[in-house]
XYZ file of C-alpha atoms in Angstrom:
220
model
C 84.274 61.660 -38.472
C 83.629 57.893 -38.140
C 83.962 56.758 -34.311
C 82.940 52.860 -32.789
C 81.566 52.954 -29.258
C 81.947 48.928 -28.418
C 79.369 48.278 -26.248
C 79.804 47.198 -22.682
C 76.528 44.967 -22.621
C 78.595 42.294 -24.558
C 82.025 42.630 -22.171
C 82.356 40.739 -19.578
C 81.199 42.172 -16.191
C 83.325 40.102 -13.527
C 86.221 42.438 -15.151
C 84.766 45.664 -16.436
C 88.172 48.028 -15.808
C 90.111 45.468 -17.785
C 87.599 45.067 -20.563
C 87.378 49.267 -20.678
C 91.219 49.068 -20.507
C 90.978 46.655 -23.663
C 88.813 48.858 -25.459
C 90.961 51.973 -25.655
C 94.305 49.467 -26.357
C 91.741 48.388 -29.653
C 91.572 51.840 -30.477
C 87.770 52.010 -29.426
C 86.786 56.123 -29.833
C 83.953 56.197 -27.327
C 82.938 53.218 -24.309
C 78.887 53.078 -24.417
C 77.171 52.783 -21.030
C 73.774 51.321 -21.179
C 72.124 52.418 -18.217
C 68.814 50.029 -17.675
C 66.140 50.639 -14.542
C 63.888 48.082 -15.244
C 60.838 50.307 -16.012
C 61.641 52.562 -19.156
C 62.897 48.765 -20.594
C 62.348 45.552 -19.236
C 65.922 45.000 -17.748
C 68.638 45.983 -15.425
C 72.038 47.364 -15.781
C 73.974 49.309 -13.599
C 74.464 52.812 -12.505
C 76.206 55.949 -12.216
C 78.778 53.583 -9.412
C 79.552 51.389 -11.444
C 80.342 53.933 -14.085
C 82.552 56.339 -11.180
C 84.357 52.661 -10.439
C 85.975 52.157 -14.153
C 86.617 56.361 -14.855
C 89.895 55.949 -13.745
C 90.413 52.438 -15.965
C 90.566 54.219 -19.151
C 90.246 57.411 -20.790
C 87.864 56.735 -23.709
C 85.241 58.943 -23.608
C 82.226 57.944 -21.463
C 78.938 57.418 -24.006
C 76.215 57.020 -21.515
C 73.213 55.860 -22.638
C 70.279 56.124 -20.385
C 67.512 53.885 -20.697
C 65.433 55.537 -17.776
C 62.242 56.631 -16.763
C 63.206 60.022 -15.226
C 66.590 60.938 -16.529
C 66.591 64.533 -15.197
C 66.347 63.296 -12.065
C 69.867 61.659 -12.241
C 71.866 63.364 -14.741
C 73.724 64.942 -12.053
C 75.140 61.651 -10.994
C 76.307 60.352 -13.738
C 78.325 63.691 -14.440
C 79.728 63.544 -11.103
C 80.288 59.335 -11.999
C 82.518 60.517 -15.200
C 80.110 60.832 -17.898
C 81.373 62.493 -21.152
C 78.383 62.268 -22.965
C 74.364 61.570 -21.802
C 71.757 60.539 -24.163
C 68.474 59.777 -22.589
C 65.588 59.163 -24.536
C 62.528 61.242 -26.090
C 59.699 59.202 -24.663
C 61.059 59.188 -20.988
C 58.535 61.545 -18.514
C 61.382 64.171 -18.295
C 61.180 67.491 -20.169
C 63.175 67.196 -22.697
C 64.781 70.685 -23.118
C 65.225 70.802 -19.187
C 66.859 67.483 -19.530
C 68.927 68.716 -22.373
C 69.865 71.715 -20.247
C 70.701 69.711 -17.347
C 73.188 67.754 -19.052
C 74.859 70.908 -20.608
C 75.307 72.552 -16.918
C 76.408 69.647 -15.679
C 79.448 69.628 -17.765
C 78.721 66.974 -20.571
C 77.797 66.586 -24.287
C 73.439 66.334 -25.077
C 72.069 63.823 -26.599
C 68.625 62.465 -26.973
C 67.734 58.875 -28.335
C 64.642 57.675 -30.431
C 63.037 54.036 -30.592
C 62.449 52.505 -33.617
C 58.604 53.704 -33.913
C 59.267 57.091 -32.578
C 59.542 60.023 -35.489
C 63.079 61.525 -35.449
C 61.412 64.867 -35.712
C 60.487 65.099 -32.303
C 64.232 65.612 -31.584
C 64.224 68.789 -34.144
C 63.118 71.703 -32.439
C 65.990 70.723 -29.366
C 68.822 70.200 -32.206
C 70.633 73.024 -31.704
C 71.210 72.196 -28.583
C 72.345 68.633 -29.238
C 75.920 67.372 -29.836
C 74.531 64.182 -30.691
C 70.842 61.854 -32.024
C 70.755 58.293 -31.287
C 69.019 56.202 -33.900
C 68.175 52.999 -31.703
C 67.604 50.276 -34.544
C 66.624 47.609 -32.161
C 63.749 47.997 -29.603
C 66.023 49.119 -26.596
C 66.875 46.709 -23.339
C 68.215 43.705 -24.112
C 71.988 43.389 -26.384
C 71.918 40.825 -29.567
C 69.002 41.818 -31.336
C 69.068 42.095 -35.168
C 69.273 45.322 -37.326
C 65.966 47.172 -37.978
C 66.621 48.553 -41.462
C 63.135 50.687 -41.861
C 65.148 52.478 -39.508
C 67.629 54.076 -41.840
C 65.093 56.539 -43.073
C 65.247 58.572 -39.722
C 68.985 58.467 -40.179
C 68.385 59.996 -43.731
C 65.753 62.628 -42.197
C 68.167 64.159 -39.666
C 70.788 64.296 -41.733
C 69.096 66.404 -44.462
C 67.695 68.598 -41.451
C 71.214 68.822 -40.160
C 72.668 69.986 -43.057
C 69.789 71.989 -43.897
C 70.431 73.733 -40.459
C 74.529 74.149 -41.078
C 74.586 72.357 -37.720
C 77.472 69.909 -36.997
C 76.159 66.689 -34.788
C 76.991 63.311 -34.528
C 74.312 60.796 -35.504
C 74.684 57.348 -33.443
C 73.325 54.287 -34.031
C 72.737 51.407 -31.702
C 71.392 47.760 -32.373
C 72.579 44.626 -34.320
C 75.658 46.632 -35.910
C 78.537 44.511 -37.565
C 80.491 44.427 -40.486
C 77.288 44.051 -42.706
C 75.241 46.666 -41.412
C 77.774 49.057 -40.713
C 77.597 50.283 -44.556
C 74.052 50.373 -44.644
C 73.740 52.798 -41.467
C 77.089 54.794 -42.487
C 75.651 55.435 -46.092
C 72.369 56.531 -44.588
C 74.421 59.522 -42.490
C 75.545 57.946 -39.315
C 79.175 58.402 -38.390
C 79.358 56.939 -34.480
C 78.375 53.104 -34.414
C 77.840 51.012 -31.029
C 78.686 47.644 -31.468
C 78.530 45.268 -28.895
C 78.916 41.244 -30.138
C 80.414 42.142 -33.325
C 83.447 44.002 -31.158
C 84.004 42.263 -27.559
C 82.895 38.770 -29.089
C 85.886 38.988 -31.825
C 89.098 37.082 -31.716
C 90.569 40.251 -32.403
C 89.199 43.503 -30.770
C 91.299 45.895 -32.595
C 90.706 44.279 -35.953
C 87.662 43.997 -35.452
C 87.032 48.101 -34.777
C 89.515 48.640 -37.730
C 87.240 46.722 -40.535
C 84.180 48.947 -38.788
C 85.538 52.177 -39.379
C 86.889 50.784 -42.713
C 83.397 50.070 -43.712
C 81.692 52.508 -42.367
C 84.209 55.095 -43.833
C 83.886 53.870 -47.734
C 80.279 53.811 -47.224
C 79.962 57.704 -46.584
């Protein structure tokens, strides 16, 4: 199933209930949460308050995205904040399966994110485990970057291991998605899309989410 997840790096921050408030009236699926700490990538976000201050805004569900050093050590939070999903990444210094198990106790959706120049594979052995992989085809931390298409051959990979498993998971992908490389990614396996510009920048939020999921649905 084909879902957008407009990204809330491009809203605008002086009114983040309204913008989350938009999303859902545009028929967003999913509202994705960047969380940035400044050391796993060279910027700053927010955190799990800001997140608990917009919950009651909207109910899309919560994609949280955490760009952090030591996940694990916070995962509780942004449960307890209104997290539906958490995705942390592979090459933070948490465990991963304790991370993964964390998440899943806490009352939320797993999933784990890879860089651009990080093998997919190391997410395999936890997969089973996982509702959801996030293909980052930008080098995470900072919105606007363009499309990384060498990056569509990890999208291929896990979906031939997924299927090879029988095991039904979302693949996500995040970084310089719009109406041209929606196709591209969708074709390569991915079904949930973050798009950040190409969504809260449009004249038309709701058309603009439409023609995604249009795309990204004849691509398949």
């Amino acid at each position: 199933m084909i879902k957008i997840s407009p990204s809330v790096l491009a809203s605008d921050f002086s009114a983040l209930g309204a913008e989350a408030a938009r999303m859902q009236e545009s028929g967003a699926d999913y509202l994705h949460l960047d969380v940035m700490d400044g050391r796993f990538v060279p910027n700053i976000t927010f955190g799990a308050p800001i997140i608990k201050s917009i919950r009651n805004k909207t109910q899309l569900v919560f994609d949280v995205h955490l760009m952090i050093d030591e996940p694990l050590k916070y995962i509780e939070d942004f449960a307890k904040a209104g997290a539906d999903i958490i995705t942390f990444h592979t090459e933070s210094s948490s465990p991963a399966a304790e991370t993964v198990e964390k998440i899943i106790d806490c009352g939320c959706k797993a999933g784990i994110s890879v860089k651009p120049n990080t093998p997919v594979e190391q997410v395999f052995p936890l997969l089973d485990s996982l509702s959801m992989v996030l293909v980052m085809t930008v080098e995470p931390g900072f919105g606007g970057q363009s499309f990384m298409p060498e990056t569509m051959d990890k999208i291929k990979a896990l979906r031939r291991e997924t299927e090879r498993r029988g095991i039904d998971i979302d693949i996500q992908v995040d970084g310089g998605i719009n109406e041209k490389t929606v196709e591209t990614a969708a074709a390569a396996g991915a079904n949930v899309f973050v798009a950040g510009s190409a969504v809260f920048g449009a004249a038309d939020a709701a058309a603009a989410i439409s023609r995604l999921r249009e795309l990204a649905e004849a691509a398949k």
